[in-house]
Amino acid sequence: VAGIATANRYIATGEDTYGPALEVAHTQGVAPDAQLLTMKVFGKGGGAYIDNIRLFESSKGILPTEDTLPDKLESSVYTVKDNMIGGVAAGTTVEQLISKFKNNEYIRAFDAAGKEITDLSTAVGTGTQLRMMDGISVLDKADVIIAGDADGNGRCDIGDIGVLLKYLAKKAELNGLQIKALDVDRNGVVDVNDLALLSLHSTGIKKLSTAVL
């Protein structure tokens, strides 16, 4: 986007001397004090928008087309299946997670409440969601699941054992992500065996596997 100076209010009349343009040249442009301004305007997620008009970053004069935009989350490090992401270790940051995905310049992270995470040093937890974005459009999304992390703080600790105890006592319900996170023996059922494994992990006797899918 450029604003071009069409004329100056004052013009040179000699060395180090200037006079009003209207008096010296009998003319003055419509934007007398304008300056050349250049701005690169585009979104990291595939394009910026102003009043629903899409602005693209160009590459060698060629604008990207819809066919060139990635449409799904893919990683050679993490398991992506049924809109869930597994294999994520406790303590992994948003930046570390996104960096292991293809076309990560199009990926943004959101917390369980749907708010975008702008601090990339934030640790991800169960319920953190990655979205493949084309401007404001969501092309694909998947939720992170960390083994043993039912409360979404990114760790398996005493708080998660408390969540599991309430569930086993039928005093609380679990959502789908929590069930996946707490089914640490991966037998399809959240039960006392999982409670035992969480207890062993919290005491440092036996670490949990990151595999949840």
PDB file of C-alpha atoms in Angstrom:
ATOM      1  CA  VAL A   1       0.000   0.000   0.000  1.00  0.00           C
ATOM      2  CA  ALA A   2       1.597   3.264  -1.014  1.00  0.00           C
ATOM      3  CA  GLY A   3       0.676   6.904  -0.672  1.00  0.00           C
ATOM      4  CA  ILE A   4       2.607   8.986  -3.220  1.00  0.00           C
ATOM      5  CA  ALA A   5       3.638  12.585  -2.704  1.00  0.00           C
ATOM      6  CA  THR A   6       2.263  14.604  -5.616  1.00  0.00           C
ATOM      7  CA  ALA A   7       3.874  17.935  -4.770  1.00  0.00           C
ATOM      8  CA  ASN A   8       5.576  19.914  -2.033  1.00  0.00           C
ATOM      9  CA  ARG A   9       4.236  22.997  -0.356  1.00  0.00           C
ATOM     10  CA  TYR A  10       7.623  24.718  -0.871  1.00  0.00           C
ATOM     11  CA  ILE A  11      10.045  24.382  -3.774  1.00  0.00           C
ATOM     12  CA  ALA A  12      13.685  25.395  -4.213  1.00  0.00           C
ATOM     13  CA  THR A  13      14.350  28.899  -5.583  1.00  0.00           C
ATOM     14  CA  GLY A  14      18.099  28.707  -5.263  1.00  0.00           C
ATOM     15  CA  GLU A  15      20.798  27.104  -3.151  1.00  0.00           C
ATOM     16  CA  ASP A  16      19.390  26.577   0.338  1.00  0.00           C
ATOM     17  CA  THR A  17      16.444  28.882  -0.406  1.00  0.00           C
ATOM     18  CA  TYR A  18      12.806  27.909  -0.842  1.00  0.00           C
ATOM     19  CA  GLY A  19       9.592  29.660  -1.687  1.00  0.00           C
ATOM     20  CA  PRO A  20       5.885  28.833  -1.609  1.00  0.00           C
ATOM     21  CA  ALA A  21       4.995  26.631  -4.568  1.00  0.00           C
ATOM     22  CA  LEU A  22       1.935  28.702  -5.415  1.00  0.00           C
ATOM     23  CA  GLU A  23       4.057  31.866  -5.734  1.00  0.00           C
ATOM     24  CA  VAL A  24       7.115  30.365  -7.434  1.00  0.00           C
ATOM     25  CA  ALA A  25       5.547  27.836  -9.820  1.00  0.00           C
ATOM     26  CA  HIS A  26       1.925  28.974  -9.628  1.00  0.00           C
ATOM     27  CA  THR A  27       0.861  25.419  -8.817  1.00  0.00           C
ATOM     28  CA  GLN A  28       0.577  23.077  -5.883  1.00  0.00           C
ATOM     29  CA  GLY A  29      -0.413  19.424  -5.743  1.00  0.00           C
ATOM     30  CA  VAL A  30      -3.490  18.061  -4.048  1.00  0.00           C
ATOM     31  CA  ALA A  31      -1.398  16.369  -1.326  1.00  0.00           C
ATOM     32  CA  PRO A  32       1.337  18.902  -0.676  1.00  0.00           C
ATOM     33  CA  ASP A  33       2.899  17.373   2.422  1.00  0.00           C
ATOM     34  CA  ALA A  34       2.396  13.712   1.549  1.00  0.00           C
ATOM     35  CA  GLN A  35       5.227  11.263   1.966  1.00  0.00           C
ATOM     36  CA  LEU A  36       5.836   7.875   0.415  1.00  0.00           C
ATOM     37  CA  LEU A  37       4.731   5.175   2.845  1.00  0.00           C
ATOM     38  CA  THR A  38       5.145   1.465   2.224  1.00  0.00           C
ATOM     39  CA  MET A  39       3.489  -1.278   4.210  1.00  0.00           C
ATOM     40  CA  LYS A  40       3.509  -5.031   3.861  1.00  0.00           C
ATOM     41  CA  VAL A  41       0.018  -6.150   4.820  1.00  0.00           C
ATOM     42  CA  PHE A  42      -0.809  -9.822   5.156  1.00  0.00           C
ATOM     43  CA  GLY A  43      -1.671 -12.316   7.851  1.00  0.00           C
ATOM     44  CA  LYS A  44       0.581 -15.135   8.964  1.00  0.00           C
ATOM     45  CA  GLY A  45      -2.398 -17.428   8.600  1.00  0.00           C
ATOM     46  CA  GLY A  46      -2.735 -16.956   4.857  1.00  0.00           C
ATOM     47  CA  GLY A  47      -3.909 -13.386   4.351  1.00  0.00           C
ATOM     48  CA  ALA A  48      -5.205 -10.297   6.082  1.00  0.00           C
ATOM     49  CA  TYR A  49      -8.706  -8.895   5.691  1.00  0.00           C
ATOM     50  CA  ILE A  50     -10.042  -5.353   5.532  1.00  0.00           C
ATOM     51  CA  ASP A  51     -13.834  -5.133   5.255  1.00  0.00           C
ATOM     52  CA  ASN A  52     -13.868  -8.706   3.948  1.00  0.00           C
ATOM     53  CA  ILE A  53     -11.397  -7.845   1.186  1.00  0.00           C
ATOM     54  CA  ARG A  54      -8.535 -10.320   1.226  1.00  0.00           C
ATOM     55  CA  LEU A  55      -4.972  -8.993   1.034  1.00  0.00           C
ATOM     56  CA  PHE A  56      -2.273 -11.435  -0.072  1.00  0.00           C
ATOM     57  CA  GLU A  57       1.458 -11.609   0.302  1.00  0.00           C
ATOM     58  CA  SER A  58       2.889 -11.979  -3.175  1.00  0.00           C
ATOM     59  CA  SER A  59       5.797 -14.218  -4.080  1.00  0.00           C
ATOM     60  CA  LYS A  60       7.731 -13.165  -7.208  1.00  0.00           C
ATOM     61  CA  GLY A  61       4.649 -11.349  -8.397  1.00  0.00           C
ATOM     62  CA  ILE A  62       2.408 -14.426  -8.155  1.00  0.00           C
ATOM     63  CA  LEU A  63      -0.507 -14.462  -5.765  1.00  0.00           C
ATOM     64  CA  PRO A  64      -1.258 -17.765  -3.997  1.00  0.00           C
ATOM     65  CA  THR A  65      -4.437 -19.503  -5.127  1.00  0.00           C
ATOM     66  CA  GLU A  66      -6.885 -21.595  -3.149  1.00  0.00           C
ATOM     67  CA  ASP A  67      -5.265 -24.728  -4.576  1.00  0.00           C
ATOM     68  CA  THR A  68      -1.900 -23.858  -3.034  1.00  0.00           C
ATOM     69  CA  LEU A  69      -3.234 -23.446   0.508  1.00  0.00           C
ATOM     70  CA  PRO A  70      -2.828 -26.405   2.898  1.00  0.00           C
ATOM     71  CA  ASP A  71      -6.114 -27.831   4.112  1.00  0.00           C
ATOM     72  CA  LYS A  72      -5.137 -30.210   6.912  1.00  0.00           C
ATOM     73  CA  LEU A  73      -2.851 -30.547   9.909  1.00  0.00           C
ATOM     74  CA  GLU A  74       0.071 -32.884   9.287  1.00  0.00           C
ATOM     75  CA  SER A  75       3.081 -33.808  11.424  1.00  0.00           C
ATOM     76  CA  SER A  76       5.828 -36.403  11.137  1.00  0.00           C
ATOM     77  CA  VAL A  77       6.391 -36.180  14.908  1.00  0.00           C
ATOM     78  CA  TYR A  78       2.910 -36.170  16.421  1.00  0.00           C
ATOM     79  CA  THR A  79      -0.086 -38.398  15.747  1.00  0.00           C
ATOM     80  CA  VAL A  80      -3.053 -36.551  14.231  1.00  0.00           C
ATOM     81  CA  LYS A  81      -6.214 -38.651  14.146  1.00  0.00           C
ATOM     82  CA  ASP A  82      -9.940 -37.892  14.340  1.00  0.00           C
ATOM     83  CA  ASN A  83      -9.238 -34.207  15.048  1.00  0.00           C
ATOM     84  CA  MET A  84      -7.002 -35.089  18.000  1.00  0.00           C
ATOM     85  CA  ILE A  85      -3.240 -34.746  18.476  1.00  0.00           C
ATOM     86  CA  GLY A  86      -1.347 -37.375  20.454  1.00  0.00           C
ATOM     87  CA  GLY A  87       2.238 -38.073  21.370  1.00  0.00           C
ATOM     88  CA  VAL A  88       2.721 -34.659  22.994  1.00  0.00           C
ATOM     89  CA  ALA A  89       4.942 -34.678  26.072  1.00  0.00           C
ATOM     90  CA  ALA A  90       4.103 -32.697  29.198  1.00  0.00           C
ATOM     91  CA  GLY A  91       5.805 -29.307  29.182  1.00  0.00           C
ATOM     92  CA  THR A  92       5.717 -28.873  25.399  1.00  0.00           C
ATOM     93  CA  THR A  93       5.243 -25.223  24.449  1.00  0.00           C
ATOM     94  CA  VAL A  94       2.991 -23.862  21.729  1.00  0.00           C
ATOM     95  CA  GLU A  95       6.041 -22.883  19.688  1.00  0.00           C
ATOM     96  CA  GLN A  96       7.599 -26.339  19.990  1.00  0.00           C
ATOM     97  CA  LEU A  97       4.354 -28.039  19.043  1.00  0.00           C
ATOM     98  CA  ILE A  98       3.565 -25.888  16.004  1.00  0.00           C
ATOM     99  CA  SER A  99       7.144 -26.122  14.716  1.00  0.00           C
ATOM    100  CA  LYS A 100       6.706 -29.870  14.190  1.00  0.00           C
ATOM    101  CA  PHE A 101       3.796 -29.430  11.792  1.00  0.00           C
ATOM    102  CA  LYS A 102       3.955 -28.931   8.047  1.00  0.00           C
ATOM    103  CA  ASN A 103       2.963 -25.499   6.746  1.00  0.00           C
ATOM    104  CA  ASN A 104       3.177 -24.178  10.292  1.00  0.00           C
ATOM    105  CA  GLU A 105       3.021 -20.561   9.119  1.00  0.00           C
ATOM    106  CA  TYR A 106      -0.712 -21.163   8.686  1.00  0.00           C
ATOM    107  CA  ILE A 107      -1.220 -22.677  12.153  1.00  0.00           C
ATOM    108  CA  ARG A 108      -2.482 -20.874  15.264  1.00  0.00           C
ATOM    109  CA  ALA A 109      -3.133 -22.194  18.755  1.00  0.00           C
ATOM    110  CA  PHE A 110      -6.213 -21.628  20.904  1.00  0.00           C
ATOM    111  CA  ASP A 111      -6.962 -22.496  24.506  1.00  0.00           C
ATOM    112  CA  ALA A 112      -9.880 -24.662  25.653  1.00  0.00           C
ATOM    113  CA  ALA A 113     -12.094 -21.572  25.877  1.00  0.00           C
ATOM    114  CA  GLY A 114     -11.415 -20.690  22.242  1.00  0.00           C
ATOM    115  CA  LYS A 115      -9.101 -17.746  22.901  1.00  0.00           C
ATOM    116  CA  GLU A 116      -6.030 -17.477  20.690  1.00  0.00           C
ATOM    117  CA  ILE A 117      -2.727 -18.113  22.487  1.00  0.00           C
ATOM    118  CA  THR A 118      -0.321 -15.339  21.489  1.00  0.00           C
ATOM    119  CA  ASP A 119       2.429 -16.200  23.968  1.00  0.00           C
ATOM    120  CA  LEU A 120       4.178 -19.037  22.149  1.00  0.00           C
ATOM    121  CA  SER A 121       6.119 -19.998  25.276  1.00  0.00           C
ATOM    122  CA  THR A 122       2.865 -21.144  26.890  1.00  0.00           C
ATOM    123  CA  ALA A 123       2.769 -24.856  27.681  1.00  0.00           C
ATOM    124  CA  VAL A 124       0.059 -26.739  25.821  1.00  0.00           C
ATOM    125  CA  GLY A 125      -2.377 -28.971  27.683  1.00  0.00           C
ATOM    126  CA  THR A 126      -5.251 -31.300  26.987  1.00  0.00           C
ATOM    127  CA  GLY A 127      -7.815 -29.167  25.163  1.00  0.00           C
ATOM    128  CA  THR A 128      -5.335 -26.834  23.479  1.00  0.00           C
ATOM    129  CA  GLN A 129      -6.450 -26.620  19.867  1.00  0.00           C
ATOM    130  CA  LEU A 130      -4.388 -26.101  16.729  1.00  0.00           C
ATOM    131  CA  ARG A 131      -6.136 -24.587  13.738  1.00  0.00           C
ATOM    132  CA  MET A 132      -5.007 -24.452  10.133  1.00  0.00           C
ATOM    133  CA  MET A 133      -6.116 -20.964   9.117  1.00  0.00           C
ATOM    134  CA  ASP A 134      -6.737 -19.243   5.802  1.00  0.00           C
ATOM    135  CA  GLY A 135      -7.198 -15.703   7.009  1.00  0.00           C
ATOM    136  CA  ILE A 136     -10.320 -15.939   9.161  1.00  0.00           C
ATOM    137  CA  SER A 137     -11.384 -19.318   7.776  1.00  0.00           C
ATOM    138  CA  VAL A 138     -10.598 -22.553   9.647  1.00  0.00           C
ATOM    139  CA  LEU A 139      -9.430 -25.237   7.200  1.00  0.00           C
ATOM    140  CA  ASP A 140      -8.672 -27.900   9.801  1.00  0.00           C
ATOM    141  CA  LYS A 141      -8.433 -28.202  13.584  1.00  0.00           C
ATOM    142  CA  ALA A 142      -7.358 -30.743  16.186  1.00  0.00           C
ATOM    143  CA  ASP A 143      -7.233 -30.871  19.981  1.00  0.00           C
ATOM    144  CA  VAL A 144      -4.121 -31.783  21.953  1.00  0.00           C
ATOM    145  CA  ILE A 145      -4.304 -34.685  24.401  1.00  0.00           C
ATOM    146  CA  ILE A 146      -1.553 -35.162  26.973  1.00  0.00           C
ATOM    147  CA  ALA A 147      -1.503 -38.483  28.814  1.00  0.00           C
ATOM    148  CA  GLY A 148      -2.812 -38.076  32.365  1.00  0.00           C
ATOM    149  CA  ASP A 149      -3.651 -34.383  31.950  1.00  0.00           C
ATOM    150  CA  ALA A 150      -7.392 -34.105  32.569  1.00  0.00           C
ATOM    151  CA  ASP A 151      -7.478 -30.541  33.910  1.00  0.00           C
ATOM    152  CA  GLY A 152      -5.648 -29.054  30.918  1.00  0.00           C
ATOM    153  CA  ASN A 153      -2.663 -27.575  32.751  1.00  0.00           C
ATOM    154  CA  GLY A 154      -0.206 -29.550  30.622  1.00  0.00           C
ATOM    155  CA  ARG A 155       0.959 -31.850  33.412  1.00  0.00           C
ATOM    156  CA  CYS A 156      -0.112 -35.096  35.027  1.00  0.00           C
ATOM    157  CA  ASP A 157      -0.268 -34.323  38.728  1.00  0.00           C
ATOM    158  CA  ILE A 158      -2.379 -34.583  41.869  1.00  0.00           C
ATOM    159  CA  GLY A 159      -5.098 -32.436  40.326  1.00  0.00           C
ATOM    160  CA  ASP A 160      -5.678 -35.022  37.616  1.00  0.00           C
ATOM    161  CA  ILE A 161      -5.834 -37.808  40.193  1.00  0.00           C
ATOM    162  CA  GLY A 162      -8.536 -35.780  41.931  1.00  0.00           C
ATOM    163  CA  VAL A 163     -10.499 -35.496  38.668  1.00  0.00           C
ATOM    164  CA  LEU A 164     -10.245 -39.266  38.160  1.00  0.00           C
ATOM    165  CA  LEU A 165     -11.309 -40.038  41.739  1.00  0.00           C
ATOM    166  CA  LYS A 166     -14.438 -37.894  41.355  1.00  0.00           C
ATOM    167  CA  TYR A 167     -15.256 -39.650  38.097  1.00  0.00           C
ATOM    168  CA  LEU A 168     -14.826 -43.118  39.623  1.00  0.00           C
ATOM    169  CA  ALA A 169     -17.023 -42.051  42.552  1.00  0.00           C
ATOM    170  CA  LYS A 170     -19.647 -40.904  40.011  1.00  0.00           C
ATOM    171  CA  LYS A 171     -19.445 -37.349  41.302  1.00  0.00           C
ATOM    172  CA  ALA A 172     -18.246 -35.857  38.028  1.00  0.00           C
ATOM    173  CA  GLU A 173     -18.424 -36.486  34.301  1.00  0.00           C
ATOM    174  CA  LEU A 174     -15.564 -36.461  31.808  1.00  0.00           C
ATOM    175  CA  ASN A 175     -15.597 -35.086  28.279  1.00  0.00           C
ATOM    176  CA  GLY A 176     -14.159 -37.004  25.350  1.00  0.00           C
ATOM    177  CA  LEU A 177     -10.700 -35.450  25.578  1.00  0.00           C
ATOM    178  CA  GLN A 178     -10.464 -36.114  29.308  1.00  0.00           C
ATOM    179  CA  ILE A 179     -11.408 -39.744  28.811  1.00  0.00           C
ATOM    180  CA  LYS A 180      -8.647 -40.121  26.230  1.00  0.00           C
ATOM    181  CA  ALA A 181      -6.176 -38.407  28.559  1.00  0.00           C
ATOM    182  CA  LEU A 182      -7.054 -40.529  31.594  1.00  0.00           C
ATOM    183  CA  ASP A 183      -7.245 -43.861  29.786  1.00  0.00           C
ATOM    184  CA  VAL A 184      -3.491 -44.204  30.215  1.00  0.00           C
ATOM    185  CA  ASP A 185      -3.435 -47.983  29.789  1.00  0.00           C
ATOM    186  CA  ARG A 186      -5.343 -47.481  26.498  1.00  0.00           C
ATOM    187  CA  ASN A 187      -7.839 -50.285  27.060  1.00  0.00           C
ATOM    188  CA  GLY A 188     -10.796 -48.078  26.186  1.00  0.00           C
ATOM    189  CA  VAL A 189     -12.026 -47.791  29.802  1.00  0.00           C
ATOM    190  CA  VAL A 190     -11.156 -45.275  32.531  1.00  0.00           C
ATOM    191  CA  ASP A 191     -10.940 -47.292  35.728  1.00  0.00           C
ATOM    192  CA  VAL A 192      -8.878 -48.049  38.836  1.00  0.00           C
ATOM    193  CA  ASN A 193      -6.032 -49.411  36.713  1.00  0.00           C
ATOM    194  CA  ASP A 194      -5.582 -45.931  35.263  1.00  0.00           C
ATOM    195  CA  LEU A 195      -5.722 -44.495  38.770  1.00  0.00           C
ATOM    196  CA  ALA A 196      -2.895 -46.797  39.803  1.00  0.00           C
ATOM    197  CA  LEU A 197      -0.760 -45.762  36.811  1.00  0.00           C
ATOM    198  CA  LEU A 198      -1.372 -42.070  37.509  1.00  0.00           C
ATOM    199  CA  SER A 199      -0.325 -42.612  41.127  1.00  0.00           C
ATOM    200  CA  LEU A 200       2.874 -44.365  40.066  1.00  0.00           C
ATOM    201  CA  HIS A 201       3.638 -41.514  37.668  1.00  0.00           C
ATOM    202  CA  SER A 202       3.017 -38.802  40.264  1.00  0.00           C
ATOM    203  CA  THR A 203       5.434 -40.490  42.685  1.00  0.00           C
ATOM    204  CA  GLY A 204       8.081 -40.892  39.989  1.00  0.00           C
ATOM    205  CA  ILE A 205       8.024 -44.694  40.062  1.00  0.00           C
ATOM    206  CA  LYS A 206       6.777 -45.186  36.497  1.00  0.00           C
ATOM    207  CA  LYS A 207       6.435 -42.598  33.768  1.00  0.00           C
ATOM    208  CA  LEU A 208       3.420 -42.514  31.520  1.00  0.00           C
ATOM    209  CA  SER A 209       3.689 -43.098  27.800  1.00  0.00           C
ATOM    210  CA  THR A 210       2.831 -40.074  25.646  1.00  0.00           C
ATOM    211  CA  ALA A 211       0.809 -42.325  23.308  1.00  0.00           C
ATOM    212  CA  VAL A 212      -2.906 -41.644  23.683  1.00  0.00           C
ATOM    213  CA  LEU A 213      -4.276 -42.384  20.199  1.00  0.00           C
TER     214      LEU A 213
END
